[in-house]
mmCIF file of C-alpha atoms in Angstrom:
data_model
loop_
_atom_site.group_PDB
_atom_site.id
_atom_site.type_symbol
_atom_site.label_atom_id
_atom_site.label_comp_id
_atom_site.label_asym_id
_atom_site.label_seq_id
_atom_site.Cartn_x
_atom_site.Cartn_y
_atom_site.Cartn_z
ATOM 1 C CA MET A 13 148.252 38.655 46.050
ATOM 2 C CA ILE A 14 147.783 35.062 45.900
ATOM 3 C CA PRO A 15 144.704 33.066 47.133
ATOM 4 C CA CYS A 16 145.598 29.646 48.276
ATOM 5 C CA ASN A 17 144.128 26.975 50.600
ATOM 6 C CA GLY A 18 142.150 29.529 52.525
ATOM 7 C CA LEU A 19 144.917 31.943 52.906
ATOM 8 C CA VAL A 20 145.850 35.179 51.092
ATOM 9 C CA VAL A 21 149.540 35.730 50.647
ATOM 10 C CA GLU A 22 151.078 38.873 49.574
ATOM 11 C CA PRO A 23 154.619 37.994 48.737
ATOM 12 C CA GLU A 24 157.639 40.374 49.261
ATOM 13 C CA ALA A 25 157.900 42.451 46.099
ATOM 14 C CA SER A 26 160.037 45.513 47.054
ATOM 15 C CA SER A 27 163.496 44.217 46.375
ATOM 16 C CA GLY A 28 165.130 46.819 44.366
ATOM 17 C CA CYS A 29 162.775 49.645 45.257
ATOM 18 C CA ILE A 30 164.492 52.752 45.999
ATOM 19 C CA CYS A 31 161.772 54.190 48.243
ATOM 20 C CA GLN A 32 163.010 55.112 51.925
ATOM 21 C CA HIS A 33 159.974 53.305 53.472
ATOM 22 C CA SER A 34 160.056 49.884 51.861
ATOM 23 C CA ILE A 35 159.914 47.007 54.240
ATOM 24 C CA HIS A 36 160.966 43.641 52.735
ATOM 25 C CA THR A 37 158.339 41.215 54.035
ATOM 26 C CA THR A 38 155.802 38.768 53.107
ATOM 27 C CA VAL A 39 152.323 38.962 54.609
ATOM 28 C CA VAL A 40 150.117 36.169 55.072
ATOM 29 C CA PHE A 41 146.352 36.650 55.834
ATOM 30 C CA LYS A 42 144.542 33.851 57.715
ATOM 31 C CA PRO A 43 140.929 33.738 58.576
ATOM 32 C CA GLN A 44 139.941 34.090 62.276
ATOM 33 C CA VAL A 45 136.952 32.054 63.725
ATOM 34 C CA GLU A 46 135.260 34.231 66.335
ATOM 35 C CA GLU A 47 132.221 33.342 68.420
ATOM 36 C CA LYS A 48 130.617 36.651 69.529
ATOM 37 C CA SER A 49 127.363 35.373 71.023
ATOM 38 C CA TRP A 50 126.600 38.640 72.716
ATOM 39 C CA GLY A 51 123.086 39.908 73.353
ATOM 40 C CA LEU A 52 120.883 41.908 75.646
ATOM 41 C CA PHE A 53 118.348 39.901 77.521
ATOM 42 C CA ALA A 54 115.041 41.425 78.092
ATOM 43 C CA SER A 55 112.225 40.777 80.202
ATOM 44 C CA ARG A 56 109.285 42.739 81.865
ATOM 45 C CA GLY A 57 108.687 39.970 84.501
ATOM 46 C CA GLU A 58 109.305 40.136 88.328
ATOM 47 C CA MET A 59 113.027 39.979 89.383
ATOM 48 C CA LEU A 60 112.659 38.665 92.810
ATOM 49 C CA PRO A 61 113.128 36.380 94.362
ATOM 50 C CA VAL A 62 116.393 35.277 92.817
ATOM 51 C CA ARG A 63 117.095 31.541 92.326
ATOM 52 C CA HIS A 64 120.249 31.943 90.418
ATOM 53 C CA ILE A 65 121.963 35.233 88.876
ATOM 54 C CA GLY A 66 125.574 35.819 87.273
ATOM 55 C CA LEU A 67 126.972 39.368 86.694
ATOM 56 C CA ALA A 68 129.947 39.685 84.345
ATOM 57 C CA LEU A 69 131.635 42.954 85.521
ATOM 58 C CA GLY A 70 132.244 45.581 82.845
ATOM 59 C CA ALA A 71 131.259 43.155 79.929
ATOM 60 C CA PRO A 72 130.155 44.790 76.748
ATOM 61 C CA CYS A 73 126.878 42.917 76.608
ATOM 62 C CA ASP A 74 124.975 39.639 78.051
ATOM 63 C CA ARG A 75 126.062 36.029 77.004
ATOM 64 C CA ARG A 76 125.752 32.463 77.940
ATOM 65 C CA ASP A 77 128.371 30.083 78.767
ATOM 66 C CA PRO A 78 129.010 26.700 77.377
ATOM 67 C CA SER A 79 126.803 25.363 80.238
ATOM 68 C CA GLY A 80 123.853 27.593 79.278
ATOM 69 C CA ASN A 81 124.012 29.841 82.415
ATOM 70 C CA LEU A 82 123.250 33.505 81.608
ATOM 71 C CA TRP A 83 125.650 36.149 82.318
ATOM 72 C CA LEU A 84 124.109 39.850 82.661
ATOM 73 C CA ALA A 85 126.589 42.490 81.973
ATOM 74 C CA HIS A 86 127.093 45.086 84.637
ATOM 75 C CA PRO A 87 126.640 47.963 84.283
ATOM 76 C CA ARG A 88 123.580 47.189 82.255
ATOM 77 C CA PRO A 89 123.610 48.203 78.505
ATOM 78 C CA TRP A 90 120.991 50.451 77.236
ATOM 79 C CA GLY A 91 117.511 48.843 76.515
ATOM 80 C CA ARG A 92 113.995 49.570 77.076
ATOM 81 C CA MET A 93 112.928 46.062 78.139
ATOM 82 C CA ARG A 94 116.227 44.830 79.444
ATOM 83 C CA ILE A 95 116.734 42.517 82.460
ATOM 84 C CA ASP A 96 117.645 44.807 85.369
ATOM 85 C CA PRO A 97 118.560 43.211 88.518
ATOM 86 C CA GLY A 98 119.135 46.344 90.239
ATOM 87 C CA ALA A 99 122.607 45.745 91.346
ATOM 88 C CA GLN A 100 124.733 48.725 92.608
ATOM 89 C CA VAL A 101 128.511 48.945 92.648
ATOM 90 C CA GLY A 102 130.886 51.121 94.715
ATOM 91 C CA PHE A 103 134.424 52.016 93.899
ATOM 92 C CA LEU A 104 137.576 53.229 95.571
ATOM 93 C CA PRO A 105 138.834 56.705 94.489
ATOM 94 C CA LYS A 106 140.147 56.743 90.878
ATOM 95 C CA CYS A 107 138.885 53.152 90.306
ATOM 96 C CA GLY A 108 136.311 51.879 88.003
ATOM 97 C CA TYR A 109 135.400 49.345 85.176
ATOM 98 C CA PHE A 110 138.245 47.719 82.739
ATOM 99 C CA ALA A 111 137.842 45.658 79.798
ATOM 100 C CA GLU A 112 140.245 44.066 77.187
ATOM 101 C CA PRO A 113 139.266 42.504 73.805
ATOM 102 C CA ALA A 114 137.009 39.488 74.872
ATOM 103 C CA GLU A 115 137.571 37.375 71.690
ATOM 104 C CA THR A 116 141.297 37.356 72.020
ATOM 105 C CA PHE A 117 141.550 37.011 75.734
ATOM 106 C CA VAL A 118 143.391 33.980 76.920
ATOM 107 C CA VAL A 119 143.265 32.893 80.612
ATOM 108 C CA ALA A 120 143.569 29.299 81.907
ATOM 109 C CA GLY A 121 141.147 27.438 84.216
ATOM 110 C CA THR A 122 137.851 28.321 82.280
ATOM 111 C CA ASP A 123 135.968 27.470 79.319
ATOM 112 C CA SER A 124 134.592 31.128 78.999
ATOM 113 C CA PRO A 125 137.727 33.157 79.084
ATOM 114 C CA TRP A 126 135.491 36.101 77.798
ATOM 115 C CA LEU A 127 134.105 36.449 81.317
ATOM 116 C CA TYR A 128 137.410 37.527 82.588
ATOM 117 C CA ALA A 129 138.534 40.048 80.023
ATOM 118 C CA SER A 130 136.563 42.659 81.886
ATOM 119 C CA GLY A 131 135.920 43.461 85.566
ATOM 120 C CA ALA A 132 135.590 46.200 88.350
ATOM 121 C CA GLU A 133 139.100 47.329 89.621
ATOM 122 C CA GLY A 134 138.992 48.916 93.059
ATOM 123 C CA LEU A 135 135.409 47.477 93.592
ATOM 124 C CA SER A 136 134.491 48.369 97.285
ATOM 125 C CA SER A 137 131.004 47.218 97.455
ATOM 126 C CA LEU A 138 128.515 45.207 95.260
ATOM 127 C CA LYS A 139 124.773 45.177 96.358
ATOM 128 C CA VAL A 140 122.292 42.755 94.496
ATOM 129 C CA PRO A 141 118.936 42.316 95.377
ATOM 130 C CA VAL A 142 118.000 38.720 95.605
ATOM 131 C CA VAL A 143 114.967 38.598 98.091
ATOM 132 C CA GLY A 144 111.602 40.591 97.682
ATOM 133 C CA GLU A 145 109.434 42.025 100.652
ATOM 134 C CA GLY A 146 107.422 39.318 102.050
ATOM 135 C CA ASP A 147 109.593 36.604 100.533
ATOM 136 C CA GLY A 148 111.375 35.824 103.794
ATOM 137 C CA ALA A 149 115.051 34.949 104.144
ATOM 138 C CA ALA A 150 116.980 32.775 101.819
ATOM 139 C CA LEU A 151 120.421 30.781 101.774
ATOM 140 C CA TYR A 152 122.659 31.472 98.781
ATOM 141 C CA THR A 153 125.974 30.040 97.552
ATOM 142 C CA VAL A 154 128.122 33.052 96.461
ATOM 143 C CA LYS A 155 130.995 32.627 93.802
ATOM 144 C CA LEU A 156 133.365 35.350 93.049
ATOM 145 C CA GLY A 157 135.462 35.191 90.121
ATOM 146 C CA PHE A 158 139.022 36.768 89.796
ATOM 147 C CA ALA A 159 141.954 36.650 87.346
ATOM 148 C CA PRO A 160 145.279 38.659 87.806
ATOM 149 C CA ARG A 161 145.593 41.795 85.720
ATOM 150 C CA PRO A 162 148.443 42.329 83.392
ATOM 151 C CA GLY A 163 151.745 42.711 85.212
ATOM 152 C CA ASP A 164 150.138 41.971 88.615
ATOM 153 C CA LYS A 165 152.761 40.525 91.051
ATOM 154 C CA PRO A 166 152.177 38.520 94.248
ATOM 155 C CA GLY A 167 151.729 41.029 97.286
ATOM 156 C CA GLN A 168 150.471 43.863 94.971
ATOM 157 C CA ARG A 169 146.679 43.463 95.423
ATOM 158 C CA VAL A 170 146.038 41.854 98.855
ATOM 159 C CA PHE A 171 142.382 42.086 100.496
ATOM 160 C CA ASP A 172 139.919 40.601 102.670
ATOM 161 C CA ILE A 173 136.333 39.575 101.327
ATOM 162 C CA LYS A 174 133.285 40.389 103.248
ATOM 163 C CA LEU A 175 129.757 39.031 102.683
ATOM 164 C CA GLN A 176 126.728 40.416 104.483
ATOM 165 C CA GLY A 177 129.218 42.645 106.560
ATOM 166 C CA GLU A 178 131.057 39.340 107.936
ATOM 167 C CA THR A 179 134.684 38.621 106.866
ATOM 168 C CA VAL A 180 134.717 35.455 104.968
ATOM 169 C CA ALA A 181 138.343 35.481 103.626
ATOM 170 C CA THR A 182 141.308 37.257 104.591
ATOM 171 C CA GLY A 183 144.727 38.126 102.926
ATOM 172 C CA VAL A 184 143.458 36.906 99.263
ATOM 173 C CA ASP A 185 146.162 37.558 96.917
ATOM 174 C CA ILE A 186 145.336 36.209 93.403
ATOM 175 C CA ALA A 187 148.624 36.981 91.767
ATOM 176 C CA ALA A 188 150.179 34.882 94.616
ATOM 177 C CA GLU A 189 147.522 31.855 94.108
ATOM 178 C CA THR A 190 148.178 31.887 90.421
ATOM 179 C CA SER A 191 151.874 32.448 90.456
ATOM 180 C CA GLY A 192 151.603 35.589 88.577
ATOM 181 C CA ALA A 193 150.057 33.360 85.502
ATOM 182 C CA ARG A 194 146.803 34.292 83.850
ATOM 183 C CA SER A 195 144.535 31.824 85.429
ATOM 184 C CA VAL A 196 141.015 31.988 86.910
ATOM 185 C CA VAL A 197 140.744 31.830 90.918
ATOM 186 C CA LEU A 198 137.086 31.174 92.109
ATOM 187 C CA LYS A 199 136.158 31.957 95.826
ATOM 188 C CA GLN A 200 133.105 30.107 96.840
ATOM 189 C CA PHE A 201 130.964 30.588 99.908
ATOM 190 C CA ALA A 202 128.004 28.453 101.003
ATOM 191 C CA GLY A 203 125.111 29.258 103.275
ATOM 192 C CA ILE A 204 125.071 33.155 102.855
ATOM 193 C CA LYS A 205 121.732 34.456 104.400
ATOM 194 C CA ALA A 206 119.954 37.182 102.731
ATOM 195 C CA SER A 207 116.710 38.862 103.434
ATOM 196 C CA ASP A 208 117.085 41.570 100.873
ATOM 197 C CA THR A 209 120.314 41.977 99.237
ATOM 198 C CA LEU A 210 123.511 40.148 99.036
ATOM 199 C CA ASN A 211 126.216 42.429 100.061
ATOM 200 C CA VAL A 212 129.939 41.952 99.026
ATOM 201 C CA SER A 213 132.779 44.071 100.099
ATOM 202 C CA LEU A 214 136.352 43.736 99.076
ATOM 203 C CA VAL A 215 138.613 45.487 101.662
ATOM 204 C CA PRO A 216 142.246 46.116 100.516
ATOM 205 C CA GLN A 217 144.976 45.678 103.277
ATOM 206 C CA THR A 218 146.631 48.496 101.840
ATOM 207 C CA PRO A 219 144.928 52.043 103.007
ATOM 208 C CA ASP A 220 143.939 54.285 100.059
ATOM 209 C CA PRO A 221 145.534 52.021 97.531
ATOM 210 C CA ALA A 222 146.237 53.154 93.924
ATOM 211 C CA PRO A 223 144.395 51.428 91.180
ATOM 212 C CA THR A 224 147.126 48.994 90.525
ATOM 213 C CA ALA A 225 146.897 47.798 94.206
ATOM 214 C CA ALA A 226 143.227 47.582 94.507
ATOM 215 C CA PRO A 227 141.144 44.474 94.343
ATOM 216 C CA ALA A 228 139.710 43.585 90.782
ATOM 217 C CA LEU A 229 136.534 41.352 90.525
ATOM 218 C CA SER A 230 135.358 40.026 87.361
ATOM 219 C CA THR A 231 132.208 37.895 88.038
ATOM 220 C CA PHE A 232 129.715 37.453 90.689
ATOM 221 C CA GLU A 233 127.380 34.459 90.798
#
């Protein structure tokens, strides 16, 4: 094995070997630079009212993006003093969270691809407490982040979006919007009124869809 210029080279050395399993190849090892800034944010403070919150659905732990915004993993990792916004997620039958290796996940349209390496497939409802008792009502801008799942085709996952029980988008087809490529799609809705919780519903246009045809949401902000 030869160390040279930051690489480790293992030249082919099996020529002439009579073993049945020999593989005539050279292997080169190259170091990989990884940024795994995961953590668990903790606080005993009051959670409400909420000015800003970001949820990374299915993420392994909490993390800040390059702009400094904090993204809380949901479901929440275990921790005695963890920040817990009390969000609740409902799923369609046979659906649940998914995750791919975050540090090697590639997706266009974002400087934080790790946010879209995980998500909630078949999410039917998301309820996030934002205003406490006696705080009055507040107006929020809601951003929902999507990315096509591997192998998704246009027309495969078509759904409507409801906020506070009102339909705000119909016929959403993430794979069609990205032409099937791995690219982020953000749906933003302003002026959403909440007096206790923000309620998100993703309603598939196919009744009782299989997981591969169900809506898949990665981020809520």
